[in-house]
Coordinates of C-alpha atoms in Angstrom, one line a residue:
L8 CA 0.0 0.0 0.0
D9 CA 2.8 2.4 0.9
A10 CA 4.6 1.5 -2.4
A11 CA 1.6 2.2 -4.5
Q12 CA 1.0 5.5 -2.8
A13 CA 4.6 6.5 -3.3
C14 CA 4.4 6.3 -7.1
G15 CA 4.9 9.8 -8.4
I16 CA 3.0 11.6 -11.2
P17 CA 4.8 14.2 -13.2
T18 CA 3.6 17.8 -12.6
P19 CA 1.5 19.1 -15.6
L20 CA 2.9 22.0 -17.6
G21 CA -0.3 24.0 -17.4
S22 CA -1.4 23.4 -21.0
H23 CA -4.8 21.7 -21.7
D24 CA -3.2 18.5 -23.1
S25 CA -0.8 18.1 -20.1
L26 CA -3.6 18.7 -17.7
V27 CA -5.8 16.0 -19.3
E28 CA -2.8 13.5 -19.3
Y29 CA -2.1 14.3 -15.7
D30 CA -5.8 13.6 -14.8
R31 CA -5.6 10.2 -16.6
R32 CA -2.5 9.2 -14.8
R33 CA -3.8 10.3 -11.4
M34 CA -7.0 8.3 -11.9
T35 CA -5.0 5.2 -12.7
K36 CA -2.9 5.5 -9.5
D37 CA -6.0 6.2 -7.4
E38 CA -7.6 3.0 -8.8
L39 CA -4.5 1.0 -7.9
V40 CA -4.4 2.3 -4.3
D41 CA -8.1 1.6 -3.9
A42 CA -7.7 -2.0 -5.1
V43 CA -4.9 -2.6 -2.6
I44 CA -7.0 -1.2 0.2
T45 CA -10.0 -3.3 -0.8
T46 CA -7.9 -6.4 -0.9
S47 CA -6.4 -5.7 2.6
L48 CA -9.9 -5.0 3.9
E49 CA -11.3 -8.3 2.6
T50 CA -8.4 -10.2 4.1
S51 CA -9.0 -8.6 7.5
A52 CA -12.7 -9.4 7.3
A53 CA -12.0 -13.0 6.4
L54 CA -9.7 -13.4 9.4
G55 CA -12.4 -12.0 11.7
A56 CA -15.0 -14.4 10.3
L57 CA -12.7 -17.4 10.9
V58 CA -12.1 -16.4 14.5
A59 CA -15.8 -15.9 15.1
A60 CA -16.7 -19.3 13.5
R61 CA -14.1 -21.0 15.8
G62 CA -16.4 -20.2 18.7
T63 CA -13.6 -19.0 21.0
P64 CA -13.0 -15.4 19.9
D65 CA -10.7 -14.5 22.7
A66 CA -7.4 -14.7 20.8
G67 CA -6.4 -14.3 17.2
A68 CA -3.1 -13.8 15.5
G69 CA -2.5 -10.3 14.3
M70 CA -5.9 -9.0 15.5
E71 CA -6.5 -5.8 17.5
P72 CA -8.3 -6.0 20.9
W73 CA -11.4 -4.4 19.4
Q74 CA -11.4 -6.9 16.5
L75 CA -11.5 -9.8 19.0
L76 CA -14.4 -8.1 20.8
A77 CA -16.2 -7.8 17.4
A78 CA -15.5 -11.5 16.7
G79 CA -17.2 -12.3 20.1
V80 CA -20.3 -10.4 19.1
E81 CA -20.3 -12.0 15.7
S82 CA -20.0 -15.5 17.3
A83 CA -23.0 -14.8 19.6
W84 CA -25.0 -13.6 16.6
Q85 CA -24.3 -16.7 14.6
S86 CA -25.5 -18.8 17.5
G87 CA -28.7 -16.8 18.0
R88 CA -27.7 -15.8 21.6
R89 CA -29.4 -12.4 21.9
D90 CA -28.6 -11.9 25.6
E91 CA -25.0 -12.6 25.0
I92 CA -24.9 -10.0 22.3
R93 CA -26.4 -7.5 24.7
T94 CA -23.7 -8.4 27.2
R95 CA -20.8 -8.2 24.8
L96 CA -21.9 -5.1 22.9
P97 CA -21.0 -2.4 25.4
A98 CA -17.3 -3.4 25.6
L99 CA -17.1 -3.4 21.9
V100 CA -18.7 0.0 21.6
R101 CA -16.2 1.4 24.2
A102 CA -13.2 -0.1 22.4
L103 CA -14.4 1.3 19.0
A104 CA -14.6 4.8 20.5
D105 CA -10.8 5.0 20.4
Q106 CA -10.6 4.1 16.7
P107 CA -10.6 6.4 13.7
L108 CA -13.7 6.6 11.5
V109 CA -12.9 9.7 9.5
Y110 CA -10.1 9.8 6.9
V111 CA -8.6 11.8 4.2
P112 CA -8.6 9.8 0.9
A113 CA -5.2 8.8 -0.4
A114 CA -6.0 10.6 -3.6
K115 CA -6.2 13.8 -1.6
G116 CA -2.9 13.3 0.1
G117 CA -4.2 11.3 3.1
N118 CA -2.4 8.5 4.8
P119 CA -3.5 5.2 3.1
Q120 CA -2.8 3.2 6.3
R121 CA -5.2 5.4 8.3
M122 CA -7.7 5.1 5.5
L123 CA -7.5 1.3 5.7
A124 CA -7.8 1.4 9.5
A125 CA -10.9 3.6 9.3
K126 CA -12.5 1.3 6.7
C127 CA -11.9 -1.7 8.9
V128 CA -13.7 0.0 11.7
E129 CA -16.5 1.1 9.4
R130 CA -17.0 -2.4 8.1
T131 CA -17.4 -3.7 11.7
L132 CA -19.9 -0.9 12.5
G133 CA -21.7 -1.7 9.2
A134 CA -22.1 -5.4 10.3
L135 CA -23.5 -4.3 13.6
A136 CA -25.9 -1.9 11.9
E137 CA -27.1 -4.6 9.6
R138 CA -27.4 -7.5 12.0
L139 CA -28.5 -6.0 15.3
P140 CA -32.0 -5.1 14.0
R141 CA -32.5 -8.6 12.6
A142 CA -31.9 -9.8 16.2
G143 CA -34.6 -7.4 17.4
L144 CA -32.1 -5.1 19.0
L145 CA -33.5 -1.8 17.5
R146 CA -32.5 0.4 20.5
E147 CA -29.0 -1.1 20.4
T148 CA -28.7 -0.3 16.7
Y149 CA -29.5 3.4 17.5
H150 CA -26.9 3.6 20.2
V151 CA -24.2 2.0 17.9
L152 CA -24.9 4.7 15.3
R153 CA -24.9 7.4 18.0
N154 CA -21.5 6.3 19.2
A155 CA -20.3 6.3 15.6
R156 CA -21.4 9.9 15.3
S157 CA -19.4 10.7 18.5
M158 CA -16.3 8.9 17.0
E159 CA -16.4 11.4 14.1
A160 CA -16.2 14.3 16.5
R161 CA -13.5 12.6 18.7
H162 CA -11.1 11.9 15.8
P163 CA -11.3 14.8 13.3
T164 CA -9.0 14.9 10.3
G165 CA -9.4 18.5 9.2
P166 CA -10.2 19.7 5.6
G167 CA -10.8 16.9 3.1
G168 CA -11.9 14.4 5.7
I169 CA -14.3 11.7 4.5
T170 CA -17.0 10.3 6.7
E171 CA -18.7 6.9 6.3
F172 CA -21.5 7.8 8.8
D173 CA -24.0 8.5 6.0
R174 CA -23.7 4.9 4.7
L175 CA -23.7 3.5 8.2
F176 CA -26.8 5.4 9.2
R177 CA -28.8 4.4 6.1
L178 CA -27.8 0.8 6.6
G179 CA -28.8 0.7 10.3
F180 CA -31.9 2.8 9.8
R181 CA -33.1 0.7 6.8
C182 CA -32.6 -2.6 8.7
T183 CA -34.4 -1.1 11.8
I184 CA -37.4 0.0 9.8
E185 CA -37.6 -3.3 8.0
A186 CA -37.5 -5.2 11.3
L187 CA -40.2 -2.9 12.6
V188 CA -42.4 -3.5 9.6
E189 CA -42.0 -7.3 10.0
S190 CA -42.8 -7.1 13.7
G191 CA -46.0 -5.1 12.9
R192 CA -47.1 -7.8 10.6
A193 CA -46.7 -10.4 13.3
V194 CA -49.2 -8.6 15.5
P195 CA -52.5 -10.6 15.3
G196 CA -55.0 -8.5 13.3
G197 CA -53.0 -5.4 14.1
G198 CA -50.8 -4.9 11.0
L199 CA -48.3 -2.1 11.0
L200 CA -48.8 0.6 13.6
L201 CA -47.7 4.0 12.3
E202 CA -47.5 5.4 15.8
H203 CA -44.7 3.0 16.6
M204 CA -43.0 3.9 13.3
E205 CA -43.1 7.6 14.2
A206 CA -41.7 6.9 17.7
V207 CA -38.7 5.0 16.2
V208 CA -38.0 7.4 13.4
E209 CA -38.0 10.5 15.6
P210 CA -34.7 9.8 17.5
F211 CA -33.0 8.6 14.3
L212 CA -34.1 11.8 12.6
K213 CA -32.6 13.9 15.4
L214 CA -29.3 12.0 15.1
W215 CA -29.3 12.5 11.4
L216 CA -29.8 16.3 11.8
E217 CA -26.9 16.5 14.3
H218 CA -24.7 14.9 11.6
S219 CA -26.2 17.0 8.8
H220 CA -25.2 20.2 10.4
T221 CA -21.5 19.2 10.2
V222 CA -21.7 18.2 6.5
R223 CA -21.2 20.4 3.5
L224 CA -23.2 18.9 0.7
S225 CA -21.9 21.1 -2.1
S226 CA -19.6 24.0 -2.8
A227 CA -22.6 26.0 -4.0
E228 CA -23.8 26.2 -0.3
Q229 CA -21.0 28.7 0.3
L230 CA -22.7 31.1 -2.1
A231 CA -25.6 31.4 0.4
D232 CA -23.3 33.9 2.3
G233 CA -23.9 37.4 0.8
V234 CA -20.3 38.4 1.0
A235 CA -19.0 35.3 -0.7
W236 CA -21.7 35.6 -3.4
D237 CA -20.9 39.2 -4.2
R238 CA -17.2 38.4 -4.4
V239 CA -17.7 35.5 -6.8
R240 CA -20.1 37.4 -8.9
R241 CA -17.6 40.3 -9.3
F242 CA -14.9 37.8 -10.2
I243 CA -17.0 36.2 -12.9
E244 CA -18.1 39.6 -14.4
S245 CA -14.5 40.9 -14.3
Y246 CA -12.5 37.9 -15.6
G247 CA -15.0 35.3 -17.0
H248 CA -15.1 36.5 -20.6
E249 CA -11.7 35.2 -21.7
L250 CA -11.3 32.6 -18.9
F251 CA -14.6 30.5 -18.9
T252 CA -14.4 29.3 -22.5
P253 CA -15.9 25.9 -23.6
R254 CA -12.4 24.5 -23.9
F255 CA -11.5 25.6 -20.4
L256 CA -14.7 24.2 -19.0
T257 CA -14.2 20.7 -20.2
F258 CA -14.7 18.3 -17.2
S259 CA -11.2 16.7 -17.3
N260 CA -9.5 20.2 -17.5
L261 CA -11.4 21.5 -14.5
R262 CA -10.7 18.4 -12.5
A263 CA -7.0 18.5 -13.2
I264 CA -6.7 22.1 -12.2
V265 CA -8.6 21.5 -8.9
D266 CA -6.5 18.4 -8.2
Q267 CA -3.1 20.1 -8.7
G268 CA -4.3 23.2 -6.9
V269 CA -5.5 26.5 -8.4
Q270 CA -2.5 28.4 -7.1
A271 CA -0.1 26.0 -8.9
W272 CA -2.2 26.4 -12.1
L273 CA -2.1 30.2 -11.9
R274 CA 1.7 30.1 -11.5
S275 CA 2.1 27.7 -14.4
A276 CA -0.3 29.6 -16.7
A277 CA 1.4 32.9 -15.9
D278 CA 4.7 31.5 -17.0
N279 CA 3.2 30.6 -20.4
P280 CA 3.5 33.7 -22.6
E281 CA 0.5 32.7 -24.8
Q282 CA -1.8 32.1 -21.9
A283 CA -0.6 35.2 -19.9
Q284 CA -1.5 37.5 -22.8
S285 CA -4.9 36.0 -23.6
I286 CA -6.2 35.7 -20.0
P287 CA -6.6 39.1 -18.3
L288 CA -6.9 37.4 -14.8
L289 CA -3.2 36.5 -15.1
E290 CA -2.2 40.1 -15.9
A291 CA -4.3 41.3 -12.9
L292 CA -2.6 39.1 -10.3
G293 CA -0.9 41.3 -7.8
K294 CA -2.3 44.5 -9.4
T295 CA -6.1 44.6 -9.1
I296 CA -6.6 41.3 -7.3
A297 CA -4.3 39.6 -4.7
P298 CA -3.1 36.2 -6.0
E299 CA -4.3 34.4 -2.8
Q300 CA -7.8 35.9 -3.2
A301 CA -7.9 35.0 -6.9
A302 CA -6.9 31.4 -6.1
Q303 CA -9.6 31.2 -3.4
D304 CA -12.4 32.6 -5.6
L305 CA -11.4 30.5 -8.7
Q306 CA -11.1 27.4 -6.6
L307 CA -14.7 27.8 -5.4
I308 CA -16.0 28.6 -8.9
L309 CA -14.4 25.5 -10.4
R310 CA -15.7 23.3 -7.7
V311 CA -19.2 24.6 -8.3
F312 CA -18.8 23.8 -12.0
L313 CA -17.5 20.3 -11.3
E314 CA -20.2 19.4 -8.8
N315 CA -23.0 20.8 -11.0
Y316 CA -21.8 19.8 -14.4
D317 CA -25.3 18.6 -15.4
A318 CA -26.7 22.1 -14.8
Y319 CA -23.7 23.6 -16.7
K320 CA -24.6 21.4 -19.8
D321 CA -28.2 22.4 -19.4
Y322 CA -27.3 26.1 -19.2
N323 CA -24.7 25.8 -22.0
S324 CA -27.2 24.2 -24.4
T325 CA -30.4 26.1 -23.7
T326 CA -29.4 29.7 -23.1
T327 CA -27.8 32.4 -25.2
H328 CA -26.1 33.7 -22.1
S329 CA -23.7 30.8 -22.2
D330 CA -21.8 32.4 -25.0
Y331 CA -20.5 35.0 -22.6
G332 CA -18.2 33.8 -19.8
E333 CA -18.8 36.9 -17.8
R334 CA -22.5 35.9 -17.5
F335 CA -22.0 32.6 -15.7
F336 CA -23.1 34.2 -12.5
I337 CA -26.7 33.6 -13.8
L338 CA -26.1 29.9 -13.6
F339 CA -24.6 30.2 -10.2
D340 CA -27.6 32.2 -9.0
F341 CA -29.8 29.2 -9.9
L342 CA -27.4 26.8 -8.3
R343 CA -27.6 28.7 -5.0
L344 CA -31.3 27.9 -5.0
R345 CA -30.8 24.2 -5.9
A346 CA -28.3 23.9 -3.1
S347 CA -30.8 25.3 -0.6
Y348 CA -33.4 22.8 -1.8
E349 CA -31.0 19.9 -1.6
R350 CA -30.1 20.8 2.0
V351 CA -33.7 20.5 3.1
Q352 CA -34.1 17.3 1.1
W353 CA -30.9 15.9 2.7
N354 CA -32.3 16.7 6.1
L355 CA -35.4 14.6 5.3
Q356 CA -33.4 11.5 4.3
P357 CA -34.7 9.3 7.2
V358 CA -38.3 10.2 6.5
V359 CA -37.9 9.5 2.8
L360 CA -36.1 6.2 3.4
A361 CA -38.9 5.1 5.8
H362 CA -41.4 5.6 3.0
E363 CA -39.3 3.6 0.5
I364 CA -39.2 0.7 2.9
L365 CA -42.9 0.8 3.4
A366 CA -43.4 0.8 -0.4
R367 CA -41.0 -2.1 -0.9
R368 CA -42.7 -4.1 1.8
G369 CA -46.1 -3.8 0.2
E370 CA -47.5 -1.4 2.9
T371 CA -49.0 0.8 0.2
A372 CA -51.7 2.5 2.4
A373 CA -49.1 3.3 5.1
A374 CA -46.7 4.6 2.5
R375 CA -49.3 7.0 1.1
A376 CA -50.2 8.2 4.6
W377 CA -46.6 8.8 5.3
Q378 CA -46.2 10.8 2.1
N379 CA -49.2 12.9 2.8
A380 CA -47.9 13.8 6.3
L381 CA -44.5 14.8 4.8
A382 CA -46.2 16.9 2.1
D383 CA -48.2 18.8 4.8
K384 CA -45.1 19.5 6.9
T385 CA -42.9 20.6 4.0
A386 CA -45.5 22.7 2.1
P387 CA -44.4 26.1 3.5
V388 CA -40.8 25.5 2.5
A389 CA -41.7 24.1 -0.9
D390 CA -43.9 27.2 -1.6
S391 CA -41.1 29.5 -0.6
M392 CA -38.6 27.9 -2.9
A393 CA -41.1 27.8 -5.8
A394 CA -41.5 31.6 -5.3
R395 CA -37.7 32.1 -5.4
L396 CA -37.5 30.1 -8.6
R397 CA -40.1 32.2 -10.3
A398 CA -38.3 35.4 -9.2
L399 CA -35.0 34.1 -10.6
E400 CA -36.5 33.1 -13.9
A401 CA -38.1 36.5 -14.2
A402 CA -35.0 38.4 -13.2
H403 CA -32.6 36.6 -15.6
G404 CA -35.0 35.6 -18.4
V405 CA -33.7 32.0 -18.1
R406 CA -35.3 28.7 -17.3
L407 CA -33.1 25.8 -16.4
P408 CA -35.0 22.5 -16.4
T409 CA -32.4 20.7 -14.2
V410 CA -33.0 23.2 -11.5
A411 CA -36.7 23.9 -12.1
D412 CA -37.7 20.3 -12.2
R413 CA -36.0 19.8 -8.8
I414 CA -37.8 22.6 -7.1
R415 CA -41.1 21.5 -8.5
E416 CA -40.7 18.1 -6.9
R417 CA -41.7 19.8 -3.6
F418 CA -39.7 17.1 -1.7
V419 CA -42.4 14.4 -2.3
K420 CA -42.4 13.5 -6.0
P421 CA -39.5 11.1 -5.5
L422 CA -41.6 9.2 -3.1
A423 CA -44.0 8.3 -5.9
L424 CA -41.0 6.9 -7.7
D425 CA -40.3 4.7 -4.7
R426 CA -43.8 3.1 -5.1
I427 CA -43.2 2.6 -8.9
R428 CA -39.9 0.9 -8.3
A429 CA -41.5 -1.4 -5.7
L430 CA -43.8 -2.7 -8.3
I431 CA -41.0 -4.0 -10.6
P432 CA -39.7 -7.0 -8.6
P433 CA -43.1 -8.7 -8.3
A434 CA -43.9 -8.0 -12.0
V435 CA -40.6 -9.5 -13.0
A436 CA -41.1 -12.5 -10.7
A437 CA -44.6 -13.1 -12.1
A438 CA -43.2 -13.1 -15.7
S439 CA -40.3 -15.4 -14.8
H440 CA -42.6 -17.9 -13.1
G441 CA -44.6 -18.4 -16.2
D442 CA -47.9 -16.9 -14.9
P443 CA -49.1 -14.7 -17.8
A444 CA -52.3 -13.5 -16.0
A445 CA -50.4 -12.4 -12.9
A446 CA -47.7 -10.9 -15.0
R447 CA -50.2 -8.8 -17.0
E448 CA -51.9 -7.6 -13.8
A449 CA -48.6 -6.7 -12.2
W450 CA -47.3 -4.8 -15.2
Q451 CA -50.6 -3.0 -15.6
R452 CA -50.3 -1.6 -12.1
F453 CA -46.7 -0.6 -13.0
E454 CA -47.8 1.1 -16.2
D455 CA -50.7 3.0 -14.6
E456 CA -48.4 4.4 -11.8
L457 CA -45.7 5.2 -14.3
A458 CA -48.1 7.1 -16.7
R459 CA -49.2 9.4 -13.8
Y460 CA -45.6 10.0 -12.8
A461 CA -44.3 10.8 -16.4
S462 CA -47.3 12.9 -17.3
E463 CA -45.2 16.0 -16.9
P464 CA -42.0 16.2 -18.9
S465 CA -38.7 16.8 -17.1
G466 CA -35.1 17.5 -17.9
A467 CA -33.4 19.4 -20.7
G468 CA -33.4 16.4 -23.1
L469 CA -29.6 16.2 -23.1
D470 CA -29.3 13.0 -21.0
V471 CA -31.5 10.2 -20.0
P472 CA -33.6 11.4 -17.0
A473 CA -32.3 10.0 -13.6
W474 CA -35.7 8.4 -12.9
I475 CA -35.6 6.3 -16.0
R476 CA -32.1 5.1 -15.1
S477 CA -33.4 4.3 -11.7
L478 CA -36.1 2.1 -13.1
E479 CA -33.6 0.4 -15.4
Q480 CA -31.4 -0.4 -12.4
E481 CA -34.4 -1.8 -10.6
V482 CA -35.3 -4.1 -13.5
A483 CA -31.7 -5.3 -13.7
R484 CA -31.6 -6.1 -10.0
A485 CA -34.9 -8.0 -10.2
R486 CA -33.8 -10.0 -13.2
N487 CA -30.3 -10.8 -12.0
H488 CA -31.0 -11.2 -8.3
S489 CA -27.6 -9.4 -7.9
E490 CA -28.2 -8.4 -4.3
P491 CA -27.5 -11.3 -1.9
D492 CA -30.1 -12.1 0.7
P493 CA -29.2 -10.6 4.1
P494 CA -28.1 -13.0 6.8
A495 CA -31.0 -14.5 8.6
W496 CA -31.2 -14.3 12.4
P497 CA -30.8 -17.8 13.7
G498 CA -32.4 -17.1 17.1
G499 CA -36.1 -17.4 16.3
P500 CA -38.7 -14.6 16.3
P501 CA -36.7 -11.5 16.9
L502 CA -39.2 -9.0 18.3
S503 CA -42.7 -9.0 19.8
L504 CA -44.9 -6.0 20.2
E505 CA -44.3 -6.0 24.0
E506 CA -40.6 -6.0 23.5
L507 CA -40.8 -3.2 20.9
E508 CA -42.8 -1.0 23.2
Q509 CA -40.3 -1.7 26.0
Q510 CA -37.4 -0.7 23.8
I511 CA -39.2 2.5 22.8
K512 CA -39.8 3.3 26.5
N513 CA -36.1 2.9 27.3
W514 CA -34.8 4.2 24.0
E515 CA -32.4 6.9 25.3
Q516 CA -31.2 4.8 28.2
P517 CA -27.4 4.0 27.7
L518 CA -26.3 0.5 26.9
S519 CA -25.6 -1.7 29.8
Q520 CA -22.1 -1.5 31.2
D521 CA -22.1 -5.1 32.5

């Protein structure tokens, strides 16, 4: 791993061709380092599985103390011993608290060994998040995730740090809600009780919001600050005409400049007589704008372009303003609004995921009730953003479908797509089992729902809409059965209604220290 990371890449000369070649070589190296890390991670996981299967997970060659504790919990899970899991879990959680969970990617200059160590911890936490709910330990799953959130704050890495908490949370939350739905079905004549669903979702939502406040979703969020927005707008108007050309704004060129550092690119370009004469920004450095400030502003602008390249293509193909580099602040004004929308949508992730699970589990009535409740709660925010969109379109004389379509989803349109996707697996299953009548009925339900969803066109027509790709992926999964079945809990019925209510009652109580 160290040898792969030590492989050097020649510094680009600043020209377009050299930047593209640098980007190609950098990606090749990154893929190699990732492959080595993945291999090391799989080897570590295999060792842990062997120790757990042995049944005496108190010693293991080359294993850290926390890995032995994890093997003990895994051994208890495989044997269906729920009480033993509860007994062993607190010690494992305490041991994990001292381990790193956040890392800087090797591609960004981080230590690959720390990256590997963090991924080993993340895999263990992922196994707990997936398996504890299947053993009926919903409260314990929540506390494991809460401790993972604390680990992030305890071991910060600084700028560029990557967190795996998003994935861990979604995995643990999804498995928890799935277990809750199955428990609701087991209640004689009771079915799924939405009040229990709300009681379980609420603490998870609070935990998610705590995490969300520490995460920057996109560089465009920085433009919400009035001072930053005014500075970026002036930069675009002053220097954008000769700088932001179609050749300059190719994706690989932008990525290479950001990767090597904007300051390095400015120095290299300034040393190139041809570029220095054709780009006024280079002549202005140290005269009308400080080099450090120019690098900071340009870094933010290029990151916004890279992260929103779909909107750039939309703007570039559908507006006359795109012929003028000094007018790109119009695109950025729309991206400010989209960033605000996506922040609210991000905060609603647990609520949206709960709806998806209800839909996939066939709880259609509960899913619709859940969506209606969300629509009522988010209506004021959705109305406000729709008004901001209309004001922008009127002020600039521009309509960007990639932005407008998103705002008009009003946070709930993707939920309808969840229900459509949930109809695909049973339709594919009916067709593959040779039951024409059942297949026709299933596909008719799918087509009816799809017709309502697609009744309003979306997108700029440049790319296949994301919702169509989503349906294609669902069909492929249903046909190929590419997702393995999750491990089944070997300890019998995991959760009764009485046990669920007891867990909800004691939800915030810390894990036992026995």
